[in-house]
Every structure is written in structure tokens, then in C-alpha cells.
Amino acid sequence: MYTGIVQAVRPVSAVTPYPGGNTYRIGFTPRLLDGLELGASVSIEGVCMSVTGIDGEGVTFDAMDATLDRTNLGDIAGRGVVNVERSAKPNEENGGHDIAGHIATTAEIVEIVTDAPQSFIRFRVAPEWSKYIFPRGFLAVNGCSLTVAEKQAGGETGDVFQINLIPDTVERTTFSLYRPGDRLNIEVDHQTMVMVDTIEQTMGALLPRLLAEHLSKA
């Protein structure tokens, strides 16, 4: 589990394709390396990945094609750096919210401003995932715990959401490197997803019975 508080933005020194996926080599700081072991889970741009190698400051991770299809990891070579967060320890303060690192979908950036006091990102989410995102609700974007500010209905193309960014968030993350058309990794709040699905299933089961009772009384 993670908290969504990005600990560092670190350089990607190599991306090596292999049949079925990519290997990423990322430079870690001494603090990020402290206690790191093979097999440990690390959030890379919000994606939960396992350490496959440690060579000095270089740490490697493998991403299979299924992960590349669901996330924006296939695009990170062009930016050269990634958000990094080590997995949370039980006794540590959680300044964000509980994040699993399991990306639900990617969202296309519609508009982004990161060089002004009132910075923000507006992005479009596919309809099947939009129903889990609400204004003032939690959302993990590229592994960063953020609050949804606004929602605009987008019909069949998907709703558009806005998140506002304080200067400190812009400085400590990779958001300033993103542009309109780029994809963001989105992890919806799991509890919200369960609640929405439960309500939909309950109403779906009740409606036919209620309709039948109404017609029988007509």
C-alpha cells in the first residue's frame, strides 16, 4: 500500500524492451535505497512494481505488456523522470489516502497549467470509470493523492475532471512535464468503487420487482 505522497522524482536511465514487456532502470537516492530489497513493491508513476535488480543507485523494474496497455509506462521514456514512492509502513503517518498502485485506467489531458499560482489539470476519463469519480473525492493521479475540484459531463466521450495543484505539488511531481494529449495513470478510490457497484447492483435487482408491483396495481 501507498499514501499518494510522492517521495521523489527520479531519472529513468534506461528502458530495455524484451519480448512481452519492458525493463526500466531508475536512479534512486540513498534514502529511497535504505532497506530496499529484491521483490519490494515501489510505486512508479502510481503503478505498483516489484524490484527486480539493484546495482548501486540503479534499481530495475519489469512491466509486462498487460501493464503497459493499462498504464502510461510506455510513454515515460520521453519524459525521462518518474514519481517514486516506497511502500508505506504501518507506523507511518498517511498524509494522503490508501492507494494500492493498481491503475484503473488512463485519462487524456485536455488542458494543463503548471507555471502559475493557480495551477490545474483537466483530463477526460472514459464513461465506465467516470462514475467512480466525484468532486471533492479522492483520486490517485500518477501516484499522487489529489482531490477532485470539478466535473463536466462529456457524454459518450467521457466526463472531464479538474484537479487543482498547489506549487509544492508541481515542484515535487512530474506533472510539469505533461502536455495536452498525454495520458495520466488513474486509480479510483476502492471504497467508492465498491459503494457505487453495490448501489447499482441493488437497484438493478429491485427495479424489475418494483415495476411489476406497480403494473399489477394499475
JSON list of C-alpha atoms in Angstrom, two decimals:
[
{"chain": "A", "resi": 1, "resn": "MET", "atom": "CA", "xyz": [0.00, 0.00, 0.00]},
{"chain": "A", "resi": 2, "resn": "TYR", "atom": "CA", "xyz": [0.99, 3.61, -0.59]},
{"chain": "A", "resi": 3, "resn": "THR", "atom": "CA", "xyz": [-0.12, 7.01, 0.67]},
{"chain": "A", "resi": 4, "resn": "GLY", "atom": "CA", "xyz": [-0.03, 9.05, -2.53]},
{"chain": "A", "resi": 5, "resn": "ILE", "atom": "CA", "xyz": [2.66, 11.36, -1.15]},
{"chain": "A", "resi": 6, "resn": "VAL", "atom": "CA", "xyz": [5.37, 11.33, -3.82]},
{"chain": "A", "resi": 7, "resn": "GLN", "atom": "CA", "xyz": [8.77, 10.96, -2.16]},
{"chain": "A", "resi": 8, "resn": "ALA", "atom": "CA", "xyz": [10.97, 11.87, -5.11]},
{"chain": "A", "resi": 9, "resn": "VAL", "atom": "CA", "xyz": [11.11, 12.48, -8.85]},
{"chain": "A", "resi": 10, "resn": "ARG", "atom": "CA", "xyz": [13.87, 10.23, -10.18]},
{"chain": "A", "resi": 11, "resn": "PRO", "atom": "CA", "xyz": [15.56, 9.78, -13.58]},
{"chain": "A", "resi": 12, "resn": "VAL", "atom": "CA", "xyz": [14.89, 6.84, -15.87]},
{"chain": "A", "resi": 13, "resn": "SER", "atom": "CA", "xyz": [18.37, 5.89, -17.09]},
{"chain": "A", "resi": 14, "resn": "ALA", "atom": "CA", "xyz": [17.31, 3.06, -19.38]},
{"chain": "A", "resi": 15, "resn": "VAL", "atom": "CA", "xyz": [14.25, 1.43, -20.91]},
{"chain": "A", "resi": 16, "resn": "THR", "atom": "CA", "xyz": [15.02, -2.01, -22.35]},
{"chain": "A", "resi": 17, "resn": "PRO", "atom": "CA", "xyz": [12.30, -3.79, -24.34]},
{"chain": "A", "resi": 18, "resn": "TYR", "atom": "CA", "xyz": [12.08, -7.57, -24.23]},
{"chain": "A", "resi": 19, "resn": "PRO", "atom": "CA", "xyz": [9.51, -10.00, -25.66]},
{"chain": "A", "resi": 20, "resn": "GLY", "atom": "CA", "xyz": [6.40, -9.32, -23.60]},
{"chain": "A", "resi": 21, "resn": "GLY", "atom": "CA", "xyz": [7.41, -6.15, -21.77]},
{"chain": "A", "resi": 22, "resn": "ASN", "atom": "CA", "xyz": [9.98, -3.53, -20.77]},
{"chain": "A", "resi": 23, "resn": "THR", "atom": "CA", "xyz": [12.70, -3.31, -18.14]},
{"chain": "A", "resi": 24, "resn": "TYR", "atom": "CA", "xyz": [13.13, 0.12, -16.51]},
{"chain": "A", "resi": 25, "resn": "ARG", "atom": "CA", "xyz": [16.29, 1.26, -14.74]},
{"chain": "A", "resi": 26, "resn": "ILE", "atom": "CA", "xyz": [15.69, 4.15, -12.35]},
{"chain": "A", "resi": 27, "resn": "GLY", "atom": "CA", "xyz": [18.21, 6.06, -10.27]},
{"chain": "A", "resi": 28, "resn": "PHE", "atom": "CA", "xyz": [17.36, 6.02, -6.55]},
{"chain": "A", "resi": 29, "resn": "THR", "atom": "CA", "xyz": [18.59, 8.30, -3.80]},
{"chain": "A", "resi": 30, "resn": "PRO", "atom": "CA", "xyz": [20.27, 6.83, -0.68]},
{"chain": "A", "resi": 31, "resn": "ARG", "atom": "CA", "xyz": [17.04, 7.48, 1.24]},
{"chain": "A", "resi": 32, "resn": "LEU", "atom": "CA", "xyz": [14.99, 5.51, -1.29]},
{"chain": "A", "resi": 33, "resn": "LEU", "atom": "CA", "xyz": [17.58, 2.72, -1.29]},
{"chain": "A", "resi": 34, "resn": "ASP", "atom": "CA", "xyz": [17.55, 2.37, 2.50]},
{"chain": "A", "resi": 35, "resn": "GLY", "atom": "CA", "xyz": [16.33, -1.15, 3.32]},
{"chain": "A", "resi": 36, "resn": "LEU", "atom": "CA", "xyz": [15.26, -1.82, -0.28]},
{"chain": "A", "resi": 37, "resn": "GLU", "atom": "CA", "xyz": [15.31, -5.48, -1.23]},
{"chain": "A", "resi": 38, "resn": "LEU", "atom": "CA", "xyz": [14.62, -7.56, -4.33]},
{"chain": "A", "resi": 39, "resn": "GLY", "atom": "CA", "xyz": [10.90, -8.13, -4.69]},
{"chain": "A", "resi": 40, "resn": "ALA", "atom": "CA", "xyz": [9.96, -5.00, -2.75]},
{"chain": "A", "resi": 41, "resn": "SER", "atom": "CA", "xyz": [6.98, -3.04, -4.04]},
{"chain": "A", "resi": 42, "resn": "VAL", "atom": "CA", "xyz": [7.56, 0.53, -5.24]},
{"chain": "A", "resi": 43, "resn": "SER", "atom": "CA", "xyz": [5.11, 2.97, -6.81]},
{"chain": "A", "resi": 44, "resn": "ILE", "atom": "CA", "xyz": [6.40, 4.25, -10.18]},
{"chain": "A", "resi": 45, "resn": "GLU", "atom": "CA", "xyz": [4.10, 6.93, -11.63]},
{"chain": "A", "resi": 46, "resn": "GLY", "atom": "CA", "xyz": [1.41, 5.35, -9.46]},
{"chain": "A", "resi": 47, "resn": "VAL", "atom": "CA", "xyz": [1.97, 1.79, -10.72]},
{"chain": "A", "resi": 48, "resn": "CYS", "atom": "CA", "xyz": [2.85, -0.85, -8.11]},
{"chain": "A", "resi": 49, "resn": "MET", "atom": "CA", "xyz": [6.03, -2.51, -9.39]},
{"chain": "A", "resi": 50, "resn": "SER", "atom": "CA", "xyz": [8.42, -5.08, -7.94]},
{"chain": "A", "resi": 51, "resn": "VAL", "atom": "CA", "xyz": [12.16, -4.54, -7.67]},
{"chain": "A", "resi": 52, "resn": "THR", "atom": "CA", "xyz": [13.95, -6.98, -9.98]},
{"chain": "A", "resi": 53, "resn": "GLY", "atom": "CA", "xyz": [17.50, -5.71, -9.56]},
{"chain": "A", "resi": 54, "resn": "ILE", "atom": "CA", "xyz": [19.66, -3.34, -7.50]},
{"chain": "A", "resi": 55, "resn": "ASP", "atom": "CA", "xyz": [23.02, -2.18, -8.85]},
{"chain": "A", "resi": 56, "resn": "GLY", "atom": "CA", "xyz": [24.43, 0.74, -6.90]},
{"chain": "A", "resi": 57, "resn": "GLU", "atom": "CA", "xyz": [21.96, 3.59, -7.29]},
{"chain": "A", "resi": 58, "resn": "GLY", "atom": "CA", "xyz": [20.24, 1.87, -10.21]},
{"chain": "A", "resi": 59, "resn": "VAL", "atom": "CA", "xyz": [17.07, -0.07, -9.47]},
{"chain": "A", "resi": 60, "resn": "THR", "atom": "CA", "xyz": [15.30, -2.12, -12.15]},
{"chain": "A", "resi": 61, "resn": "PHE", "atom": "CA", "xyz": [11.64, -3.00, -12.63]},
{"chain": "A", "resi": 62, "resn": "ASP", "atom": "CA", "xyz": [9.84, -5.11, -15.21]},
{"chain": "A", "resi": 63, "resn": "ALA", "atom": "CA", "xyz": [6.49, -4.17, -16.77]},
{"chain": "A", "resi": 64, "resn": "MET", "atom": "CA", "xyz": [4.62, -6.76, -18.81]},
{"chain": "A", "resi": 65, "resn": "ASP", "atom": "CA", "xyz": [2.63, -5.84, -21.92]},
{"chain": "A", "resi": 66, "resn": "ALA", "atom": "CA", "xyz": [-0.63, -6.03, -19.94]},
{"chain": "A", "resi": 67, "resn": "THR", "atom": "CA", "xyz": [0.70, -3.34, -17.60]},
{"chain": "A", "resi": 68, "resn": "LEU", "atom": "CA", "xyz": [1.93, -1.22, -20.49]},
{"chain": "A", "resi": 69, "resn": "ASP", "atom": "CA", "xyz": [-1.50, -1.42, -22.14]},
{"chain": "A", "resi": 70, "resn": "ARG", "atom": "CA", "xyz": [-3.31, -0.26, -18.98]},
{"chain": "A", "resi": 71, "resn": "THR", "atom": "CA", "xyz": [-0.89, 2.47, -17.89]},
{"chain": "A", "resi": 72, "resn": "ASN", "atom": "CA", "xyz": [1.29, 5.26, -19.30]},
{"chain": "A", "resi": 73, "resn": "LEU", "atom": "CA", "xyz": [4.56, 3.47, -18.51]},
{"chain": "A", "resi": 74, "resn": "GLY", "atom": "CA", "xyz": [5.17, 3.00, -22.21]},
{"chain": "A", "resi": 75, "resn": "ASP", "atom": "CA", "xyz": [5.39, 6.80, -22.55]},
{"chain": "A", "resi": 76, "resn": "ILE", "atom": "CA", "xyz": [7.78, 7.65, -19.71]},
{"chain": "A", "resi": 77, "resn": "ALA", "atom": "CA", "xyz": [10.98, 7.39, -21.74]},
{"chain": "A", "resi": 78, "resn": "GLY", "atom": "CA", "xyz": [10.05, 10.66, -23.42]},
{"chain": "A", "resi": 79, "resn": "ARG", "atom": "CA", "xyz": [9.82, 12.46, -20.06]},
{"chain": "A", "resi": 80, "resn": "GLY", "atom": "CA", "xyz": [12.89, 10.87, -18.52]},
{"chain": "A", "resi": 81, "resn": "VAL", "atom": "CA", "xyz": [11.75, 11.02, -14.89]},
{"chain": "A", "resi": 82, "resn": "VAL", "atom": "CA", "xyz": [9.06, 9.39, -12.76]},
{"chain": "A", "resi": 83, "resn": "ASN", "atom": "CA", "xyz": [7.23, 9.86, -9.47]},
{"chain": "A", "resi": 84, "resn": "VAL", "atom": "CA", "xyz": [8.54, 7.40, -6.86]},
{"chain": "A", "resi": 85, "resn": "GLU", "atom": "CA", "xyz": [7.08, 6.29, -3.54]},
{"chain": "A", "resi": 86, "resn": "ARG", "atom": "CA", "xyz": [8.26, 3.37, -1.40]},
{"chain": "A", "resi": 87, "resn": "SER", "atom": "CA", "xyz": [5.52, 1.22, 0.11]},
{"chain": "A", "resi": 88, "resn": "ALA", "atom": "CA", "xyz": [4.10, 2.61, 3.35]},
{"chain": "A", "resi": 89, "resn": "LYS", "atom": "CA", "xyz": [4.99, 1.22, 6.77]},
{"chain": "A", "resi": 90, "resn": "PRO", "atom": "CA", "xyz": [2.14, 0.60, 9.27]},
{"chain": "A", "resi": 91, "resn": "ASN", "atom": "CA", "xyz": [3.52, 3.07, 11.83]},
{"chain": "A", "resi": 92, "resn": "GLU", "atom": "CA", "xyz": [3.99, 5.95, 9.39]},
{"chain": "A", "resi": 93, "resn": "GLU", "atom": "CA", "xyz": [1.65, 8.91, 9.04]},
{"chain": "A", "resi": 94, "resn": "ASN", "atom": "CA", "xyz": [-0.61, 8.77, 5.98]},
{"chain": "A", "resi": 95, "resn": "GLY", "atom": "CA", "xyz": [-0.84, 12.30, 4.66]},
{"chain": "A", "resi": 96, "resn": "GLY", "atom": "CA", "xyz": [-2.74, 11.23, 1.55]},
{"chain": "A", "resi": 97, "resn": "HIS", "atom": "CA", "xyz": [-5.10, 8.25, 1.26]},
{"chain": "A", "resi": 98, "resn": "ASP", "atom": "CA", "xyz": [-4.74, 4.48, 0.91]},
{"chain": "A", "resi": 99, "resn": "ILE", "atom": "CA", "xyz": [-3.51, 3.62, -2.58]},
{"chain": "A", "resi": 100, "resn": "ALA", "atom": "CA", "xyz": [-2.88, 0.13, -3.94]},
{"chain": "A", "resi": 101, "resn": "GLY", "atom": "CA", "xyz": [-0.96, 1.04, -7.08]},
{"chain": "A", "resi": 102, "resn": "HIS", "atom": "CA", "xyz": [-3.49, -0.83, -9.24]},
{"chain": "A", "resi": 103, "resn": "ILE", "atom": "CA", "xyz": [-4.25, 1.50, -12.13]},
{"chain": "A", "resi": 104, "resn": "ALA", "atom": "CA", "xyz": [-7.88, 1.51, -13.23]},
{"chain": "A", "resi": 105, "resn": "THR", "atom": "CA", "xyz": [-7.44, 3.42, -16.48]},
{"chain": "A", "resi": 106, "resn": "THR", "atom": "CA", "xyz": [-5.56, 6.23, -18.14]},
{"chain": "A", "resi": 107, "resn": "ALA", "atom": "CA", "xyz": [-7.01, 9.69, -18.69]},
{"chain": "A", "resi": 108, "resn": "GLU", "atom": "CA", "xyz": [-6.20, 12.07, -21.54]},
{"chain": "A", "resi": 109, "resn": "ILE", "atom": "CA", "xyz": [-5.11, 15.57, -20.54]},
{"chain": "A", "resi": 110, "resn": "VAL", "atom": "CA", "xyz": [-7.43, 18.19, -22.02]},
{"chain": "A", "resi": 111, "resn": "GLU", "atom": "CA", "xyz": [-5.74, 21.25, -20.50]},
{"chain": "A", "resi": 112, "resn": "ILE", "atom": "CA", "xyz": [-2.85, 21.74, -18.10]},
{"chain": "A", "resi": 113, "resn": "VAL", "atom": "CA", "xyz": [-1.31, 24.78, -16.38]},
{"chain": "A", "resi": 114, "resn": "THR", "atom": "CA", "xyz": [1.65, 24.22, -14.05]},
{"chain": "A", "resi": 115, "resn": "ASP", "atom": "CA", "xyz": [3.50, 27.54, -14.23]},
{"chain": "A", "resi": 116, "resn": "ALA", "atom": "CA", "xyz": [1.00, 29.76, -12.42]},
{"chain": "A", "resi": 117, "resn": "PRO", "atom": "CA", "xyz": [-0.12, 30.19, -8.79]},
{"chain": "A", "resi": 118, "resn": "GLN", "atom": "CA", "xyz": [-3.48, 28.65, -9.72]},
{"chain": "A", "resi": 119, "resn": "SER", "atom": "CA", "xyz": [-2.19, 25.55, -11.50]},
{"chain": "A", "resi": 120, "resn": "PHE", "atom": "CA", "xyz": [-4.54, 22.77, -12.57]},
{"chain": "A", "resi": 121, "resn": "ILE", "atom": "CA", "xyz": [-5.00, 19.73, -14.80]},
{"chain": "A", "resi": 122, "resn": "ARG", "atom": "CA", "xyz": [-8.19, 18.95, -16.70]},
{"chain": "A", "resi": 123, "resn": "PHE", "atom": "CA", "xyz": [-8.47, 15.42, -18.04]},
{"chain": "A", "resi": 124, "resn": "ARG", "atom": "CA", "xyz": [-11.05, 13.18, -19.71]},
{"chain": "A", "resi": 125, "resn": "VAL", "atom": "CA", "xyz": [-11.99, 9.82, -18.18]},
{"chain": "A", "resi": 126, "resn": "ALA", "atom": "CA", "xyz": [-13.85, 7.07, -20.04]},
{"chain": "A", "resi": 127, "resn": "PRO", "atom": "CA", "xyz": [-17.57, 6.76, -19.08]},
{"chain": "A", "resi": 128, "resn": "GLU", "atom": "CA", "xyz": [-17.15, 3.37, -17.40]},
{"chain": "A", "resi": 129, "resn": "TRP", "atom": "CA", "xyz": [-14.73, 4.92, -14.88]},
{"chain": "A", "resi": 130, "resn": "SER", "atom": "CA", "xyz": [-16.23, 8.41, -14.59]},
{"chain": "A", "resi": 131, "resn": "LYS", "atom": "CA", "xyz": [-18.99, 7.10, -12.32]},
{"chain": "A", "resi": 132, "resn": "TYR", "atom": "CA", "xyz": [-16.44, 6.44, -9.57]},
{"chain": "A", "resi": 133, "resn": "ILE", "atom": "CA", "xyz": [-15.07, 9.99, -9.52]},
{"chain": "A", "resi": 134, "resn": "PHE", "atom": "CA", "xyz": [-16.81, 12.80, -7.63]},
{"chain": "A", "resi": 135, "resn": "PRO", "atom": "CA", "xyz": [-15.98, 16.44, -6.85]},
{"chain": "A", "resi": 136, "resn": "ARG", "atom": "CA", "xyz": [-14.15, 16.67, -3.52]},
{"chain": "A", "resi": 137, "resn": "GLY", "atom": "CA", "xyz": [-13.44, 12.96, -3.66]},
{"chain": "A", "resi": 138, "resn": "PHE", "atom": "CA", "xyz": [-10.02, 11.31, -3.52]},
{"chain": "A", "resi": 139, "resn": "LEU", "atom": "CA", "xyz": [-8.18, 10.28, -6.66]},
{"chain": "A", "resi": 140, "resn": "ALA", "atom": "CA", "xyz": [-4.68, 8.98, -7.29]},
{"chain": "A", "resi": 141, "resn": "VAL", "atom": "CA", "xyz": [-3.14, 10.58, -10.39]},
{"chain": "A", "resi": 142, "resn": "ASN", "atom": "CA", "xyz": [0.31, 9.27, -11.36]},
{"chain": "A", "resi": 143, "resn": "GLY", "atom": "CA", "xyz": [0.56, 8.03, -7.78]},
{"chain": "A", "resi": 144, "resn": "CYS", "atom": "CA", "xyz": [-0.21, 11.43, -6.25]},
{"chain": "A", "resi": 145, "resn": "SER", "atom": "CA", "xyz": [-3.12, 11.71, -3.81]},
{"chain": "A", "resi": 146, "resn": "LEU", "atom": "CA", "xyz": [-5.32, 14.57, -5.03]},
{"chain": "A", "resi": 147, "resn": "THR", "atom": "CA", "xyz": [-8.82, 15.97, -4.54]},
{"chain": "A", "resi": 148, "resn": "VAL", "atom": "CA", "xyz": [-11.19, 16.37, -7.47]},
{"chain": "A", "resi": 149, "resn": "ALA", "atom": "CA", "xyz": [-12.25, 20.01, -7.83]},
{"chain": "A", "resi": 150, "resn": "GLU", "atom": "CA", "xyz": [-14.77, 19.98, -10.69]},
{"chain": "A", "resi": 151, "resn": "LYS", "atom": "CA", "xyz": [-16.63, 17.71, -13.07]},
{"chain": "A", "resi": 152, "resn": "GLN", "atom": "CA", "xyz": [-18.04, 18.47, -16.52]},
{"chain": "A", "resi": 153, "resn": "ALA", "atom": "CA", "xyz": [-20.29, 15.98, -18.27]},
{"chain": "A", "resi": 154, "resn": "GLY", "atom": "CA", "xyz": [-18.77, 14.83, -21.53]},
{"chain": "A", "resi": 155, "resn": "GLY", "atom": "CA", "xyz": [-21.35, 12.40, -22.86]},
{"chain": "A", "resi": 156, "resn": "GLU", "atom": "CA", "xyz": [-20.10, 9.44, -24.89]},
{"chain": "A", "resi": 157, "resn": "THR", "atom": "CA", "xyz": [-16.50, 10.74, -24.95]},
{"chain": "A", "resi": 158, "resn": "GLY", "atom": "CA", "xyz": [-16.25, 10.68, -21.17]},
{"chain": "A", "resi": 159, "resn": "ASP", "atom": "CA", "xyz": [-16.51, 13.25, -18.40]},
{"chain": "A", "resi": 160, "resn": "VAL", "atom": "CA", "xyz": [-13.85, 15.89, -17.84]},
{"chain": "A", "resi": 161, "resn": "PHE", "atom": "CA", "xyz": [-12.45, 16.41, -14.34]},
{"chain": "A", "resi": 162, "resn": "GLN", "atom": "CA", "xyz": [-10.25, 19.13, -12.90]},
{"chain": "A", "resi": 163, "resn": "ILE", "atom": "CA", "xyz": [-7.71, 18.86, -10.12]},
{"chain": "A", "resi": 164, "resn": "ASN", "atom": "CA", "xyz": [-6.02, 21.94, -8.70]},
{"chain": "A", "resi": 165, "resn": "LEU", "atom": "CA", "xyz": [-2.31, 21.86, -7.89]},
{"chain": "A", "resi": 166, "resn": "ILE", "atom": "CA", "xyz": [-0.50, 23.86, -5.24]},
{"chain": "A", "resi": 167, "resn": "PRO", "atom": "CA", "xyz": [3.04, 24.99, -6.17]},
{"chain": "A", "resi": 168, "resn": "ASP", "atom": "CA", "xyz": [4.61, 22.42, -3.84]},
{"chain": "A", "resi": 169, "resn": "THR", "atom": "CA", "xyz": [2.83, 19.57, -5.64]},
{"chain": "A", "resi": 170, "resn": "VAL", "atom": "CA", "xyz": [4.01, 20.84, -9.02]},
{"chain": "A", "resi": 171, "resn": "GLU", "atom": "CA", "xyz": [7.58, 21.07, -7.72]},
{"chain": "A", "resi": 172, "resn": "ARG", "atom": "CA", "xyz": [7.61, 17.59, -6.18]},
{"chain": "A", "resi": 173, "resn": "THR", "atom": "CA", "xyz": [5.99, 15.64, -9.04]},
{"chain": "A", "resi": 174, "resn": "THR", "atom": "CA", "xyz": [6.29, 15.02, -12.78]},
{"chain": "A", "resi": 175, "resn": "PHE", "atom": "CA", "xyz": [3.14, 16.99, -13.66]},
{"chain": "A", "resi": 176, "resn": "SER", "atom": "CA", "xyz": [5.06, 19.97, -15.08]},
{"chain": "A", "resi": 177, "resn": "LEU", "atom": "CA", "xyz": [6.41, 17.70, -17.86]},
{"chain": "A", "resi": 178, "resn": "TYR", "atom": "CA", "xyz": [2.97, 16.67, -19.10]},
{"chain": "A", "resi": 179, "resn": "ARG", "atom": "CA", "xyz": [1.14, 18.30, -22.01]},
{"chain": "A", "resi": 180, "resn": "PRO", "atom": "CA", "xyz": [-2.39, 18.15, -23.52]},
{"chain": "A", "resi": 181, "resn": "GLY", "atom": "CA", "xyz": [-2.91, 14.77, -25.16]},
{"chain": "A", "resi": 182, "resn": "ASP", "atom": "CA", "xyz": [-0.63, 12.95, -22.72]},
{"chain": "A", "resi": 183, "resn": "ARG", "atom": "CA", "xyz": [-2.02, 10.15, -20.59]},
{"chain": "A", "resi": 184, "resn": "LEU", "atom": "CA", "xyz": [-2.24, 10.10, -16.80]},
{"chain": "A", "resi": 185, "resn": "ASN", "atom": "CA", "xyz": [-2.45, 6.98, -14.62]},
{"chain": "A", "resi": 186, "resn": "ILE", "atom": "CA", "xyz": [-5.72, 6.98, -12.68]},
{"chain": "A", "resi": 187, "resn": "GLU", "atom": "CA", "xyz": [-6.50, 4.88, -9.60]},
{"chain": "A", "resi": 188, "resn": "VAL", "atom": "CA", "xyz": [-10.02, 5.38, -8.29]},
{"chain": "A", "resi": 189, "resn": "ASP", "atom": "CA", "xyz": [-10.81, 5.10, -4.59]},
{"chain": "A", "resi": 190, "resn": "HIS", "atom": "CA", "xyz": [-11.57, 1.43, -3.92]},
{"chain": "A", "resi": 191, "resn": "GLN", "atom": "CA", "xyz": [-14.22, 2.06, -1.26]},
{"chain": "A", "resi": 192, "resn": "THR", "atom": "CA", "xyz": [-16.06, 4.44, -3.60]},
{"chain": "A", "resi": 193, "resn": "MET", "atom": "CA", "xyz": [-15.95, 1.86, -6.38]},
{"chain": "A", "resi": 194, "resn": "VAL", "atom": "CA", "xyz": [-17.42, -0.84, -4.12]},
{"chain": "A", "resi": 195, "resn": "MET", "atom": "CA", "xyz": [-20.17, 1.52, -2.92]},
{"chain": "A", "resi": 196, "resn": "VAL", "atom": "CA", "xyz": [-21.18, 2.58, -6.44]},
{"chain": "A", "resi": 197, "resn": "ASP", "atom": "CA", "xyz": [-21.18, -1.00, -7.75]},
{"chain": "A", "resi": 198, "resn": "THR", "atom": "CA", "xyz": [-23.23, -2.21, -4.76]},
{"chain": "A", "resi": 199, "resn": "ILE", "atom": "CA", "xyz": [-25.85, 0.51, -5.27]},
{"chain": "A", "resi": 200, "resn": "GLU", "atom": "CA", "xyz": [-26.06, -0.25, -9.00]},
{"chain": "A", "resi": 201, "resn": "GLN", "atom": "CA", "xyz": [-26.45, -3.98, -8.38]},
{"chain": "A", "resi": 202, "resn": "THR", "atom": "CA", "xyz": [-29.07, -3.44, -5.66]},
{"chain": "A", "resi": 203, "resn": "MET", "atom": "CA", "xyz": [-31.11, -1.04, -7.76]},
{"chain": "A", "resi": 204, "resn": "GLY", "atom": "CA", "xyz": [-30.77, -3.29, -10.79]},
{"chain": "A", "resi": 205, "resn": "ALA", "atom": "CA", "xyz": [-32.28, -6.16, -8.80]},
{"chain": "A", "resi": 206, "resn": "LEU", "atom": "CA", "xyz": [-35.06, -4.05, -7.23]},
{"chain": "A", "resi": 207, "resn": "LEU", "atom": "CA", "xyz": [-36.31, -2.13, -10.26]},
{"chain": "A", "resi": 208, "resn": "PRO", "atom": "CA", "xyz": [-37.92, -5.08, -12.13]},
{"chain": "A", "resi": 209, "resn": "ARG", "atom": "CA", "xyz": [-39.78, -6.13, -8.95]},
{"chain": "A", "resi": 210, "resn": "LEU", "atom": "CA", "xyz": [-40.95, -2.58, -8.19]},
{"chain": "A", "resi": 211, "resn": "LEU", "atom": "CA", "xyz": [-42.09, -2.15, -11.80]},
{"chain": "A", "resi": 212, "resn": "ALA", "atom": "CA", "xyz": [-44.01, -5.42, -11.69]},
{"chain": "A", "resi": 213, "resn": "GLU", "atom": "CA", "xyz": [-45.72, -4.42, -8.43]},
{"chain": "A", "resi": 214, "resn": "HIS", "atom": "CA", "xyz": [-46.66, -1.04, -9.91]},
{"chain": "A", "resi": 215, "resn": "LEU", "atom": "CA", "xyz": [-48.13, -2.63, -13.05]},
{"chain": "A", "resi": 216, "resn": "SER", "atom": "CA", "xyz": [-50.11, -5.17, -11.01]},
{"chain": "A", "resi": 217, "resn": "LYS", "atom": "CA", "xyz": [-51.79, -2.33, -9.13]},
{"chain": "A", "resi": 218, "resn": "ALA", "atom": "CA", "xyz": [-52.51, -0.27, -12.25]}
]
